[in-house]
mmCIF file of C-alpha atoms in Angstrom:
data_model
loop_
_atom_site.group_PDB
_atom_site.id
_atom_site.type_symbol
_atom_site.label_atom_id
_atom_site.label_comp_id
_atom_site.label_asym_id
_atom_site.label_seq_id
_atom_site.Cartn_x
_atom_site.Cartn_y
_atom_site.Cartn_z
ATOM 1 C CA ASP A 1 0.145 0.079 0.239
ATOM 2 C CA ALA A 2 0.972 3.429 -0.918
ATOM 3 C CA GLY A 3 1.564 5.683 2.591
ATOM 4 C CA ILE A 4 4.258 6.467 5.178
ATOM 5 C CA THR A 5 4.910 3.401 7.824
ATOM 6 C CA GLN A 6 6.320 3.608 10.975
ATOM 7 C CA SER A 7 7.868 1.367 13.374
ATOM 8 C CA PRO A 8 7.247 0.014 15.879
ATOM 9 C CA ARG A 9 4.091 1.570 16.659
ATOM 10 C CA TYR A 10 4.797 1.129 20.626
ATOM 11 C CA LYS A 11 8.456 1.025 22.144
ATOM 12 C CA ILE A 12 9.708 0.565 26.001
ATOM 13 C CA THR A 13 13.480 0.567 26.535
ATOM 14 C CA GLU A 14 16.015 1.412 29.308
ATOM 15 C CA THR A 15 18.008 4.579 29.716
ATOM 16 C CA GLY A 16 21.446 4.331 28.388
ATOM 17 C CA ARG A 17 20.055 1.999 25.593
ATOM 18 C CA GLN A 18 20.274 2.211 21.335
ATOM 19 C CA VAL A 19 16.613 2.389 20.071
ATOM 20 C CA THR A 20 16.024 3.123 16.255
ATOM 21 C CA LEU A 21 12.739 4.509 15.122
ATOM 22 C CA MET A 22 11.711 3.497 11.575
ATOM 23 C CA CYS A 23 10.118 5.613 8.776
ATOM 24 C CA HIS A 24 9.253 4.041 5.020
ATOM 25 C CA GLN A 25 7.248 5.801 2.412
ATOM 26 C CA THR A 26 6.206 4.323 -1.217
ATOM 27 C CA TRP A 27 5.942 8.211 -2.923
ATOM 28 C CA SER A 28 9.118 9.351 -3.290
ATOM 29 C CA HIS A 29 8.621 12.503 -1.794
ATOM 30 C CA SER A 30 12.268 13.974 -1.719
ATOM 31 C CA TYR A 31 11.404 15.977 1.753
ATOM 32 C CA MET A 32 11.172 13.597 5.284
ATOM 33 C CA PHE A 33 11.052 14.778 8.547
ATOM 34 C CA TRP A 34 10.996 13.679 12.729
ATOM 35 C CA TYR A 35 8.967 15.632 14.932
ATOM 36 C CA ARG A 36 8.249 14.670 18.578
ATOM 37 C CA GLN A 37 5.035 15.845 20.631
ATOM 38 C CA ASP A 38 4.563 16.242 23.947
ATOM 39 C CA LEU A 39 2.210 17.659 26.035
ATOM 40 C CA GLY A 40 2.895 21.644 26.600
ATOM 41 C CA HIS A 41 4.880 21.583 23.260
ATOM 42 C CA GLY A 42 3.246 20.834 20.495
ATOM 43 C CA LEU A 43 5.080 19.359 17.700
ATOM 44 C CA ARG A 44 9.279 19.969 17.366
ATOM 45 C CA LEU A 45 11.126 19.203 14.378
ATOM 46 C CA ILE A 46 13.871 16.839 15.383
ATOM 47 C CA TYR A 47 15.778 16.400 11.919
ATOM 48 C CA TYR A 48 14.711 16.586 8.369
ATOM 49 C CA SER A 49 16.071 15.645 5.273
ATOM 50 C CA ALA A 50 15.859 17.045 1.667
ATOM 51 C CA ALA A 51 17.091 14.240 -0.406
ATOM 52 C CA ALA A 52 19.254 11.164 -0.007
ATOM 53 C CA ASP A 53 22.097 11.654 2.082
ATOM 54 C CA ILE A 54 20.835 15.030 2.842
ATOM 55 C CA THR A 55 19.998 15.968 6.264
ATOM 56 C CA ASP A 56 19.541 19.478 8.545
ATOM 57 C CA LYS A 57 19.425 19.831 12.384
ATOM 58 C CA GLY A 58 15.861 20.472 13.401
ATOM 59 C CA GLU A 59 14.784 22.717 16.863
ATOM 60 C CA VAL A 60 15.566 19.775 19.263
ATOM 61 C CA PRO A 61 18.562 17.458 17.708
ATOM 62 C CA ASP A 62 20.543 16.834 20.785
ATOM 63 C CA GLY A 63 20.838 13.080 21.725
ATOM 64 C CA TYR A 64 19.077 11.749 17.894
ATOM 65 C CA VAL A 65 21.000 10.602 14.753
ATOM 66 C CA VAL A 66 19.536 10.428 11.357
ATOM 67 C CA SER A 67 20.864 8.672 8.226
ATOM 68 C CA ARG A 68 18.885 8.746 4.481
ATOM 69 C CA SER A 69 20.912 6.450 2.307
ATOM 70 C CA LYS A 70 17.492 5.615 0.242
ATOM 71 C CA THR A 71 14.894 8.313 -0.203
ATOM 72 C CA GLU A 72 12.290 6.244 1.236
ATOM 73 C CA ASN A 73 13.651 5.566 4.389
ATOM 74 C CA PHE A 74 14.286 7.752 6.926
ATOM 75 C CA PRO A 75 15.469 6.246 10.252
ATOM 76 C CA LEU A 76 15.408 7.938 13.800
ATOM 77 C CA THR A 77 18.284 6.889 16.163
ATOM 78 C CA LEU A 78 18.358 7.667 19.854
ATOM 79 C CA GLU A 79 21.969 6.723 20.951
ATOM 80 C CA SER A 80 21.834 6.453 24.638
ATOM 81 C CA ALA A 81 17.889 6.952 25.186
ATOM 82 C CA THR A 82 17.100 9.306 28.392
ATOM 83 C CA ARG A 83 13.895 9.533 29.950
ATOM 84 C CA SER A 84 13.554 12.968 28.667
ATOM 85 C CA GLN A 85 12.939 11.295 25.195
ATOM 86 C CA THR A 86 9.904 9.720 26.631
ATOM 87 C CA SER A 87 7.445 11.088 23.506
ATOM 88 C CA VAL A 88 5.502 10.402 20.398
ATOM 89 C CA TYR A 89 7.259 10.462 17.404
ATOM 90 C CA PHE A 90 6.164 11.241 13.918
ATOM 91 C CA CYS A 91 7.946 10.766 10.602
ATOM 92 C CA ALA A 92 6.419 12.848 7.821
ATOM 93 C CA SER A 93 7.247 13.130 4.095
ATOM 94 C CA SER A 94 6.722 16.226 1.334
ATOM 95 C CA ALA A 95 7.019 16.733 -2.106
ATOM 96 C CA ALA A 96 9.202 19.538 -2.864
ATOM 97 C CA GLY A 97 8.255 22.947 -2.912
ATOM 98 C CA LEU A 98 5.795 24.622 -0.272
ATOM 99 C CA ASN A 99 3.473 21.527 0.080
ATOM 100 C CA GLY A 100 1.794 20.218 3.089
ATOM 101 C CA TYR A 101 2.989 17.256 5.238
ATOM 102 C CA THR A 102 2.053 13.498 4.978
ATOM 103 C CA PHE A 103 2.645 12.105 8.544
ATOM 104 C CA GLY A 104 2.853 8.457 9.794
ATOM 105 C CA SER A 105 0.941 7.150 12.556
ATOM 106 C CA GLY A 106 3.768 7.770 15.157
ATOM 107 C CA THR A 107 5.993 5.786 17.276
ATOM 108 C CA ARG A 108 5.291 5.807 21.048
ATOM 109 C CA LEU A 109 8.871 5.366 22.979
ATOM 110 C CA THR A 110 8.980 5.346 26.537
ATOM 111 C CA VAL A 111 12.020 5.322 28.205
ATOM 112 C CA VAL A 112 12.533 3.952 31.871
ATOM 113 C CA GLY B 1 12.074 33.993 15.562
ATOM 114 C CA GLU B 2 8.709 32.601 13.813
ATOM 115 C CA ASN B 3 5.712 31.959 15.881
ATOM 116 C CA VAL B 4 2.759 30.976 15.309
ATOM 117 C CA GLU B 5 -0.212 31.738 17.741
ATOM 118 C CA GLN B 6 -3.305 29.687 18.332
ATOM 119 C CA HIS B 7 -7.095 30.378 19.840
ATOM 120 C CA PRO B 8 -8.701 28.940 21.342
ATOM 121 C CA SER B 9 -6.881 25.929 22.713
ATOM 122 C CA THR B 10 -10.490 23.823 23.662
ATOM 123 C CA LEU B 11 -13.656 24.453 21.899
ATOM 124 C CA SER B 12 -17.043 22.882 22.284
ATOM 125 C CA VAL B 13 -19.788 23.189 19.829
ATOM 126 C CA GLN B 14 -23.409 22.000 18.997
ATOM 127 C CA GLU B 15 -23.630 19.002 16.450
ATOM 128 C CA GLY B 16 -24.744 21.188 13.219
ATOM 129 C CA ASP B 17 -23.130 24.773 14.907
ATOM 130 C CA SER B 18 -19.896 26.201 13.261
ATOM 131 C CA ALA B 19 -16.452 26.287 14.610
ATOM 132 C CA VAL B 20 -13.468 28.871 14.210
ATOM 133 C CA ILE B 21 -10.255 28.604 15.212
ATOM 134 C CA LYS B 22 -8.123 31.480 14.675
ATOM 135 C CA CYS B 23 -3.864 31.661 14.142
ATOM 136 C CA THR B 24 -1.690 34.311 13.828
ATOM 137 C CA TYR B 25 2.415 34.267 12.790
ATOM 138 C CA SER B 26 5.143 36.454 13.302
ATOM 139 C CA ASP B 27 7.349 35.927 10.011
ATOM 140 C CA SER B 28 5.787 38.145 7.319
ATOM 141 C CA ALA B 29 8.128 35.637 4.948
ATOM 142 C CA SER B 30 5.463 32.773 5.751
ATOM 143 C CA ASN B 31 3.410 32.337 2.387
ATOM 144 C CA TYR B 32 1.641 28.719 3.036
ATOM 145 C CA PHE B 33 -0.499 28.068 5.627
ATOM 146 C CA PRO B 34 -2.115 24.046 5.789
ATOM 147 C CA TRP B 35 -4.045 23.000 8.748
ATOM 148 C CA TYR B 36 -3.762 19.367 10.371
ATOM 149 C CA LYS B 37 -6.635 17.292 11.979
ATOM 150 C CA GLN B 38 -5.353 14.574 14.616
ATOM 151 C CA GLU B 39 -7.447 12.553 15.799
ATOM 152 C CA LEU B 40 -6.943 10.106 19.299
ATOM 153 C CA GLY B 41 -4.232 7.857 18.727
ATOM 154 C CA LYS B 42 -3.019 9.222 15.262
ATOM 155 C CA GLY B 43 -0.822 10.972 12.962
ATOM 156 C CA PRO B 44 -1.632 14.310 12.208
ATOM 157 C CA GLN B 45 -3.795 14.717 8.282
ATOM 158 C CA LEU B 46 -3.597 17.734 5.905
ATOM 159 C CA ILE B 47 -7.171 19.236 5.618
ATOM 160 C CA ILE B 48 -6.841 21.896 3.923
ATOM 161 C CA ASP B 49 -4.012 24.888 2.931
ATOM 162 C CA ILE B 50 -4.078 27.795 1.898
ATOM 163 C CA ARG B 51 -1.125 30.107 -0.396
ATOM 164 C CA SER B 52 -0.507 33.340 -0.059
ATOM 165 C CA ASN B 53 -1.637 34.690 -2.888
ATOM 166 C CA VAL B 54 -5.315 33.994 -2.125
ATOM 167 C CA GLY B 55 -7.889 34.825 0.352
ATOM 168 C CA GLU B 56 -10.216 32.223 0.984
ATOM 169 C CA LYS B 57 -10.445 28.253 -0.097
ATOM 170 C CA LYS B 58 -13.243 26.350 0.497
ATOM 171 C CA ASP B 59 -13.672 22.469 0.462
ATOM 172 C CA GLN B 60 -16.908 21.404 1.325
ATOM 173 C CA ARG B 61 -17.710 22.118 5.019
ATOM 174 C CA ILE B 62 -14.333 23.425 5.817
ATOM 175 C CA ALA B 63 -12.995 26.512 4.405
ATOM 176 C CA VAL B 64 -9.368 28.801 5.575
ATOM 177 C CA THR B 65 -9.165 32.678 4.951
ATOM 178 C CA LEU B 66 -6.139 34.658 5.169
ATOM 179 C CA ASN B 67 -5.145 38.180 6.084
ATOM 180 C CA LYS B 68 -1.744 38.807 4.897
ATOM 181 C CA THR B 69 -1.963 41.941 6.193
ATOM 182 C CA ALA B 70 -2.901 41.159 9.642
ATOM 183 C CA LYS B 71 -0.998 38.290 9.703
ATOM 184 C CA HIS B 72 -3.974 36.169 10.709
ATOM 185 C CA PHE B 73 -5.550 32.773 9.129
ATOM 186 C CA SER B 74 -8.618 31.066 10.268
ATOM 187 C CA LEU B 75 -10.245 27.720 9.882
ATOM 188 C CA HIS B 76 -13.832 27.659 9.365
ATOM 189 C CA ILE B 77 -16.073 24.024 10.072
ATOM 190 C CA THR B 78 -19.732 24.616 8.994
ATOM 191 C CA GLU B 79 -22.564 22.387 9.831
ATOM 192 C CA THR B 80 -20.379 20.108 12.594
ATOM 193 C CA GLN B 81 -20.558 16.586 13.257
ATOM 194 C CA PRO B 82 -19.450 14.316 15.785
ATOM 195 C CA GLU B 83 -16.316 12.849 13.799
ATOM 196 C CA ASP B 84 -14.998 16.603 13.381
ATOM 197 C CA SER B 85 -13.876 16.116 17.199
ATOM 198 C CA ALA B 86 -9.989 16.013 17.023
ATOM 199 C CA VAL B 87 -7.255 18.165 17.943
ATOM 200 C CA TYR B 88 -6.491 20.801 15.256
ATOM 201 C CA PHE B 89 -3.442 22.610 14.476
ATOM 202 C CA CYS B 90 -2.710 25.374 11.751
ATOM 203 C CA ALA B 91 1.309 25.821 10.828
ATOM 204 C CA ALA B 92 2.869 28.746 8.349
ATOM 205 C CA MET B 93 5.796 28.093 6.095
ATOM 206 C CA GLY B 94 8.045 30.514 4.534
ATOM 207 C CA THR B 95 11.791 29.913 2.886
ATOM 208 C CA SER B 96 12.859 26.880 4.784
ATOM 209 C CA TYR B 97 11.719 23.748 6.368
ATOM 210 C CA ASP B 98 13.290 24.314 9.247
ATOM 211 C CA LYS B 99 11.100 27.646 9.682
ATOM 212 C CA VAL B 100 8.007 26.000 9.903
ATOM 213 C CA ILE B 101 6.203 26.222 12.887
ATOM 214 C CA PHE B 102 3.147 24.549 14.313
ATOM 215 C CA GLY B 103 0.351 26.410 16.594
ATOM 216 C CA PRO B 104 -0.160 24.609 19.557
ATOM 217 C CA GLY B 105 -3.519 22.639 18.518
ATOM 218 C CA THR B 106 -7.110 23.407 19.357
ATOM 219 C CA SER B 107 -8.920 20.386 20.833
ATOM 220 C CA LEU B 108 -12.640 20.941 19.265
ATOM 221 C CA SER B 109 -15.446 18.795 20.577
ATOM 222 C CA VAL B 110 -18.767 18.194 18.900
ATOM 223 C CA ILE B 111 -21.437 17.299 20.946
ATOM 224 C CA PRO B 112 -24.127 15.305 19.270
#
């Protein structure tokens, strides 16, 4: 099916562990984004990518790493998870130019 | 930096009534204004958008208006239905993707 899929849907991890959240889109959209959504902070941009092998920091990049070796995939890695990274993470994609985003269903991450 | 304010934060209406959500932005370079609807447990979904060269856009029961001089834009939902209950986010986009700013959201409840 065409669309944007995130996995896993839910994840519980321990402090200090590395965890990777996956994002896959089938539209060949050039732009992809990672946001986190927290009560009181709304949607905050972590990283974004304009094309394969091109990534840029957003508002809250510390503690996160991204890569984009293929246009359709944009994984987000928490190198050493902290409790403050407990959040709902959304991946999104967009065609180039001023266009709306298509969001995935989100990953709810809990760091204990 | 760019700031997007959104009001009200919560809104309750009777089924069949109209609902209006207002957003203001600060960056005069913003020229694309999408609106997203987020249902519980799901990712935000683009429902309508407007570009700076247009003053109003309609799509069935929803409409968006833009006043560039005053730097505000509004979402209008007519003949509300229970399935319109959700959180609605406005956003302002300008010259670069790391400058996309989302409003804090409005929780709309439609009472049957």
